[in-house]
XYZ file of C-alpha atoms in Angstrom:
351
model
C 0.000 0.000 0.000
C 0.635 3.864 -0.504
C 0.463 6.257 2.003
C 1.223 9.940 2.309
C 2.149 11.921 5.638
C 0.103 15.572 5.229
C 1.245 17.848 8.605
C 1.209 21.104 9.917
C 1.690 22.807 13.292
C -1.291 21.070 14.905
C -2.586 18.084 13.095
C -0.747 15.437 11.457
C -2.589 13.148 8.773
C -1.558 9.681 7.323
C -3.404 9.198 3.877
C -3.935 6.232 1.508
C -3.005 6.742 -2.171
C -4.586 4.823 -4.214
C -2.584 1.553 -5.030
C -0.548 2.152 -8.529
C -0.933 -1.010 -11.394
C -0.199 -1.325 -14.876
C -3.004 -0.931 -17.363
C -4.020 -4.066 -18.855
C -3.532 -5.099 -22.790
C -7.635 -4.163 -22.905
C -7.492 -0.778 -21.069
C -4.404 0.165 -23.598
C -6.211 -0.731 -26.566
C -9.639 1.201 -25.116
C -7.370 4.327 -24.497
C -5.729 4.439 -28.045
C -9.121 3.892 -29.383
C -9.883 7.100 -27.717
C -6.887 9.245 -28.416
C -7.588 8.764 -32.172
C -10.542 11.183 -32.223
C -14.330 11.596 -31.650
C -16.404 8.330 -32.762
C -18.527 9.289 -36.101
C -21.640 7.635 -36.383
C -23.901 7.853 -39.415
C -26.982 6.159 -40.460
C -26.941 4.999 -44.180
C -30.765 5.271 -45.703
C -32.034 3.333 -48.708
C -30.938 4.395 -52.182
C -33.892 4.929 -54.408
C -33.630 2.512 -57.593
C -34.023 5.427 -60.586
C -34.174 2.298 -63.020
C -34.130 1.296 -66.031
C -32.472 -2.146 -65.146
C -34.612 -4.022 -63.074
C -31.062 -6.521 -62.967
C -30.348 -4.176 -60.346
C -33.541 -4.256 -58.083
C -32.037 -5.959 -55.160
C -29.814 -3.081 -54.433
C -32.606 -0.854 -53.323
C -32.089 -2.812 -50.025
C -28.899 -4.534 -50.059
C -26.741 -1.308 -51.368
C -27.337 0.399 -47.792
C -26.765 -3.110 -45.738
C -23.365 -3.426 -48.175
C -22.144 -0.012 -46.783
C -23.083 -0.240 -43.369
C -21.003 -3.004 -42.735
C -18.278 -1.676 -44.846
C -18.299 1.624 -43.081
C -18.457 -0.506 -39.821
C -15.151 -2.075 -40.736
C -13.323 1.293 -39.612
C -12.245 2.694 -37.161
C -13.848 6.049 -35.577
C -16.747 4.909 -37.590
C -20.265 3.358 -36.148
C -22.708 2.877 -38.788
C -26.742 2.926 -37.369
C -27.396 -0.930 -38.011
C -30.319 -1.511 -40.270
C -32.953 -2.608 -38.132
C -33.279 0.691 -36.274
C -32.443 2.651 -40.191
C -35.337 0.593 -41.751
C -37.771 1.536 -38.535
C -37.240 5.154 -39.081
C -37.711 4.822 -42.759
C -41.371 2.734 -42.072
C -42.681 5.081 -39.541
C -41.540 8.268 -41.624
C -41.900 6.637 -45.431
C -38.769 8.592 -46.563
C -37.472 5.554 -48.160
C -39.751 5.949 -51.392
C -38.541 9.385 -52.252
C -34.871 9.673 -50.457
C -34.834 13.127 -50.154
C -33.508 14.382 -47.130
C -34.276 17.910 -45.619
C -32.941 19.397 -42.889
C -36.009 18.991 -41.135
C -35.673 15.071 -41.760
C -32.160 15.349 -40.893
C -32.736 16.436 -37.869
C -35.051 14.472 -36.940
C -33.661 11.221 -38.234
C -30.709 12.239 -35.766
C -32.572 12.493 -32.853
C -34.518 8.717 -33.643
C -31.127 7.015 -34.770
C -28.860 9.351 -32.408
C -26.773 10.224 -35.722
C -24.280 12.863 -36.570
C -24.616 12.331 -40.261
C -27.187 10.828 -43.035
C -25.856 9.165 -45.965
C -28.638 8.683 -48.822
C -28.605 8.453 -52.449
C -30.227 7.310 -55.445
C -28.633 4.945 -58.143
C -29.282 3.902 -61.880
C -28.272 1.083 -64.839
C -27.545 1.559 -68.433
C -26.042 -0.727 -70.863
C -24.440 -2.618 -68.340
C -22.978 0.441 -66.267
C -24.348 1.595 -62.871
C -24.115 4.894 -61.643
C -24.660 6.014 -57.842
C -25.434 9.349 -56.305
C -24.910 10.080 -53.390
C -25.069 13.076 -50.167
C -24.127 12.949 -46.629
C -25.665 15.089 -44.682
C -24.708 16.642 -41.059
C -27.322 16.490 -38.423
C -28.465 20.244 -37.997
C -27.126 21.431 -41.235
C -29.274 23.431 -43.504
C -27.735 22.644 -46.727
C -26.047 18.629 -47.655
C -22.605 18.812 -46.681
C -21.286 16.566 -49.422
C -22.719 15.558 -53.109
C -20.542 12.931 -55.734
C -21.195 10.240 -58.072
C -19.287 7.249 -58.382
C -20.056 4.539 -61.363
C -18.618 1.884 -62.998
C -19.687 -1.760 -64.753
C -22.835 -3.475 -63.449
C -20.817 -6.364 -62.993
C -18.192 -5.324 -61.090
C -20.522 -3.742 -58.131
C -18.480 -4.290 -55.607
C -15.830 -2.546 -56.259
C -18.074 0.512 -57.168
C -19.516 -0.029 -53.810
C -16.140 0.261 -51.722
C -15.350 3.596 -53.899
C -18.872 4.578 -52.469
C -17.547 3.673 -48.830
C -14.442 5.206 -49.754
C -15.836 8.505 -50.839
C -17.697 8.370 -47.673
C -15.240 8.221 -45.429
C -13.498 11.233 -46.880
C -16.518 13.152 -46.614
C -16.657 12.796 -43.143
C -13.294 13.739 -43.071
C -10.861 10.498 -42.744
C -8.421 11.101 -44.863
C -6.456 7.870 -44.283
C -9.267 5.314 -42.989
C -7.533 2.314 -40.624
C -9.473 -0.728 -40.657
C -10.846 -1.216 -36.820
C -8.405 -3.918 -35.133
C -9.112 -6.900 -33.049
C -8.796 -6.561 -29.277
C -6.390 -8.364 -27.220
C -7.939 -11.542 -25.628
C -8.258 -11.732 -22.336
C -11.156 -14.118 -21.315
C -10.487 -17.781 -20.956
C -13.474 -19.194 -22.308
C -16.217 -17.398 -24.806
C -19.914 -16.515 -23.799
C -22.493 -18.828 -25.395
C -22.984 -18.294 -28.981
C -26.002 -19.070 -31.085
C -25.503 -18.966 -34.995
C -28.183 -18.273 -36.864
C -28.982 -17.843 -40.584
C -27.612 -15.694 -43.161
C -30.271 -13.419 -45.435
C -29.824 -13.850 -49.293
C -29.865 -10.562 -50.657
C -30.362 -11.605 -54.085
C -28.238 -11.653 -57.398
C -27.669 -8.365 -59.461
C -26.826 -9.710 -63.221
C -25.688 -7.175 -65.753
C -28.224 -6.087 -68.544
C -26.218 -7.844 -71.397
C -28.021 -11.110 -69.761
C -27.170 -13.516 -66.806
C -23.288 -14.123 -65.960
C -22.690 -17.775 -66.346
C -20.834 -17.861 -63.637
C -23.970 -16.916 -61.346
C -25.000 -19.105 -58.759
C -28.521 -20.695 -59.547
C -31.323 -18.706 -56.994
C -31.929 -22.180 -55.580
C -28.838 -22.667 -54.471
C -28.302 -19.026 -52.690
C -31.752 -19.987 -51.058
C -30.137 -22.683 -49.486
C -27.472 -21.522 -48.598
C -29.653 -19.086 -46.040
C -29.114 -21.935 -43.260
C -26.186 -23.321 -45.011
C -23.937 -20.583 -43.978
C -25.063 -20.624 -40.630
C -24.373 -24.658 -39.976
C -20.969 -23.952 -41.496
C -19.930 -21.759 -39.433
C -21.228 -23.446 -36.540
C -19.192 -26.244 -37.679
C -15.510 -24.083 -38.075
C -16.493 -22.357 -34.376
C -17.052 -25.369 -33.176
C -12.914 -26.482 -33.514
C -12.056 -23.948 -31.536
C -11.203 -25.009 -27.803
C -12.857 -21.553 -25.940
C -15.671 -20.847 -27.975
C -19.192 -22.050 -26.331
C -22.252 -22.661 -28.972
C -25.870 -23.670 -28.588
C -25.782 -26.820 -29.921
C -27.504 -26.676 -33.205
C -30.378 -29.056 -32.077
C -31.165 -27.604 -29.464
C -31.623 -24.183 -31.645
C -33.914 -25.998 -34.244
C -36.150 -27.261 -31.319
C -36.486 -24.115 -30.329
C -37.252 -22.761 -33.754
C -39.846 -25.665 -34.244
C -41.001 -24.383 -30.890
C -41.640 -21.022 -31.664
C -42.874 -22.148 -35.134
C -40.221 -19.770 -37.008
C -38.021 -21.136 -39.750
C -34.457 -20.643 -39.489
C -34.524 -18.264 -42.950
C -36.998 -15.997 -40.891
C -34.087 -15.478 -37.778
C -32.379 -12.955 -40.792
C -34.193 -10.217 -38.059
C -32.283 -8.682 -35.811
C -34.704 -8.515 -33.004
C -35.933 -12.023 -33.833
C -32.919 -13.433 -33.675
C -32.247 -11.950 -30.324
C -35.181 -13.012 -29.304
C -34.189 -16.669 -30.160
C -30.939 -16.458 -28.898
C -31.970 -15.897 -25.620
C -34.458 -18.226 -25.206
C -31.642 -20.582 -26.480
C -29.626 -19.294 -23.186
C -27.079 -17.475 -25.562
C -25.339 -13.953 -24.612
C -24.198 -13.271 -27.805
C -25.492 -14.417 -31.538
C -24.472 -14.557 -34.903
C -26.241 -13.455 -38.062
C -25.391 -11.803 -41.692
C -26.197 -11.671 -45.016
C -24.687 -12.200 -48.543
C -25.110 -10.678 -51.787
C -23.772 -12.132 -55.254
C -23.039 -10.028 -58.030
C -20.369 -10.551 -61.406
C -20.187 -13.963 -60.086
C -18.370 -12.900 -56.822
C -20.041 -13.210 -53.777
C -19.637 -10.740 -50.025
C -21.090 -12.232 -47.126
C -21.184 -10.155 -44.215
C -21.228 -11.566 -40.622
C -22.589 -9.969 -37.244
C -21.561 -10.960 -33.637
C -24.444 -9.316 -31.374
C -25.424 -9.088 -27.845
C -28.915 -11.104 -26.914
C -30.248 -8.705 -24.285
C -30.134 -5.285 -26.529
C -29.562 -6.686 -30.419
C -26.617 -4.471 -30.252
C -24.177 -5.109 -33.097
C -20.626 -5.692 -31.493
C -18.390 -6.345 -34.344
C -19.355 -6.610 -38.240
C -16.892 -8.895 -40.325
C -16.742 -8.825 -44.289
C -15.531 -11.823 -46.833
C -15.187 -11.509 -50.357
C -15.120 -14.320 -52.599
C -16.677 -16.423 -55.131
C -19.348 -19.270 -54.883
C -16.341 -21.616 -55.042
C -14.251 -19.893 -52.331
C -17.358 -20.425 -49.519
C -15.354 -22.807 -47.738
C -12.730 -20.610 -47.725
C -14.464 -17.205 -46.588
C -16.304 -19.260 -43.432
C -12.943 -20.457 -42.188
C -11.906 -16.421 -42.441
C -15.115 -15.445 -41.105
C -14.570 -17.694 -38.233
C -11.508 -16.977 -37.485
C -12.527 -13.109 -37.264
C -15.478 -13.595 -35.404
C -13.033 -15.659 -32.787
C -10.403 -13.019 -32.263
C -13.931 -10.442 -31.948
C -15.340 -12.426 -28.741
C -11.878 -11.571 -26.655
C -10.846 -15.742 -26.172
C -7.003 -16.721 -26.898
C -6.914 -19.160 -29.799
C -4.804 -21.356 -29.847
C -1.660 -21.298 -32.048
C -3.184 -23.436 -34.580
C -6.292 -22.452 -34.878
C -6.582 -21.683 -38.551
C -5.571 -25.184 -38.948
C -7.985 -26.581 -36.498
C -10.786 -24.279 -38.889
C -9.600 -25.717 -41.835
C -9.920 -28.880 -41.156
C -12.966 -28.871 -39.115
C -15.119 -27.073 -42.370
C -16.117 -29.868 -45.222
């Protein structure tokens, strides 16, 4: 213990100082989190669909869920997650025009608790698409950003991360750092239920489908097929705790959902914790060119609270690769040591 001798002519005091320690791995990650500047967060809205191609239909919803997560990759960065984004759009049906005001604005931050709005609208010609787009500061009378940003149909993708790139430099990150992995601390994980994945859809180009497309029944399947994958390449790691998938489809039979219909945030919460889970898994994946994203969420059971959002690019013949990444990120996300091996133990635990 610390103490300290404070005296003067009458009195003489002995205090305790508080006891000194070194800041753990955690706390020094926390606190350089902090130095790096204020947190951003931003809410992305839909992007209205100005036609013609109706190849590109699915992006109406999956072009917003695309950027969240990629804007959720950085650091300084929160992204509203879409189930709050598409409440506010229900109760205030702004998502058929996408024209944001500053009376919207401002009241879009006060619902979503948002420093910026990010909307836009986005079209398809001859095989090109072209995206608009404006971010918006809460309390701002006029947009504080406009730009455009197009490229081939069938390379969306990478039109999509110049969108995210653009974005970020709006808001001012000049050099974005992708947001790192925390040091691991905890022995063992808290229980984890994995749930399904949402198929966004395929977006073909307009000179007719890509061959290399993967048939719509297959994506469909691939809605709980994800899900018992990764399951499966969680599952080899020593300090990672699941619901046992059984147990998860009884409780699905129970509640007389289907496994596609636990894509919902709040359902899947919902699902999770009657399946005595603290944390849960869910995502989506889009295909597009014949390359496929999927995106993964790790959230908390009691508030639906996204806590890390993890991206894998691929193709349809690289899924067994991209789950064994996916798993591996998700791992290093829940705080747990892994063992020196561990992308071995992945790899051979995934079929």
């Amino acid at each position: 213990a610390r103490f300290a001798v404070a005296a003067n002519s009458a009195t003489v005091s002995v205090l305790r100082l508080p006891e000194l320690r070194n800041m753990t791995k955690l706390e020094e990650y926390e606190l350089a989190r902090r130095n790096e500047g204020p947190e951003i967060r931003i809410a992305v809205l839909e992007f209205v669909d100005r036609g013609p191609s109706v190849e590109l239909a699915p992006l109406r919803t999956a072009l917003a869920e695309l950027l969240t997560a990629r804007l959720n990759q950085y650091r300084r960065v929160t992204a509203v997650e879409r189930v709050q984004v598409d409440q506010f759009l229900k109760e205030t049906k702004l998502g058929a025009s996408g024209l944001v005001d500053a009376d919207t604005a401002q009241l879009a931050g006060k619902v979503l608790t948002a420093d910026y709005l990010l909307s836009g609208s986005f079209s398809g010609r001859d095989g090109a698409i072209t995206i608009d787009a404006t971010l918006t500061k809460v309390g701002a009378e006029e947009p504080l950003s406009r730009w455009t940003v197009s490229g081939k149909a069938s390379e969306l993708f990478e039109v999509e991360q110049q969108l995210a790139t653009r974005s970020l430099s709006a808001l001012g990150i000049k050099a974005p750092k992708l947001d790192s992995t925390p040091p691991a601390e905890l022995g063992v994980s808290p229980t984890i239920a994995v749930l399904s994945f949402k198929n966004l859809g395929t977006v073909a180009s307009e000179s007719g489908p890509n061959e290399k497309a993967t048939p719509e029944s297959t994506l469909n399947d691939l809605q709980a097929g994800f899900g018992e994958f990764l399951q499966v390449a969680l599952s080899a790691l020593p300090d990672v705790t699941l619901v046992e998938r059984e147990d998860l489809d009884t409780i699905v039979a129970e509640q007389e959902l289907s496994l596609s219909s636990l894509t919902n945030a709040k359902t899947a919460a919902r699902i999770g914790k009657l399946a005595g889970a603290q944390r849960f898994i869910y995502g989506s994946f889009l295909e597009s060119g014949g390359k496929l994203t999927v995106i993964a969420r790790l959230a908390d059971t009691e508030t639906a609270t996204v806590l890390a959002t993890e991206i894998a690019d691929g193709t349809a013949d690289d899924i067994a690769t991209m789950l064994q990444q996916l798993a591996l990120r998700l791992a290093s996300r829940l705080n747990v040591r892994q063992p020196k091996d561990a992308g071995q133990l992945v790899w051979r635990a995934v079929p």
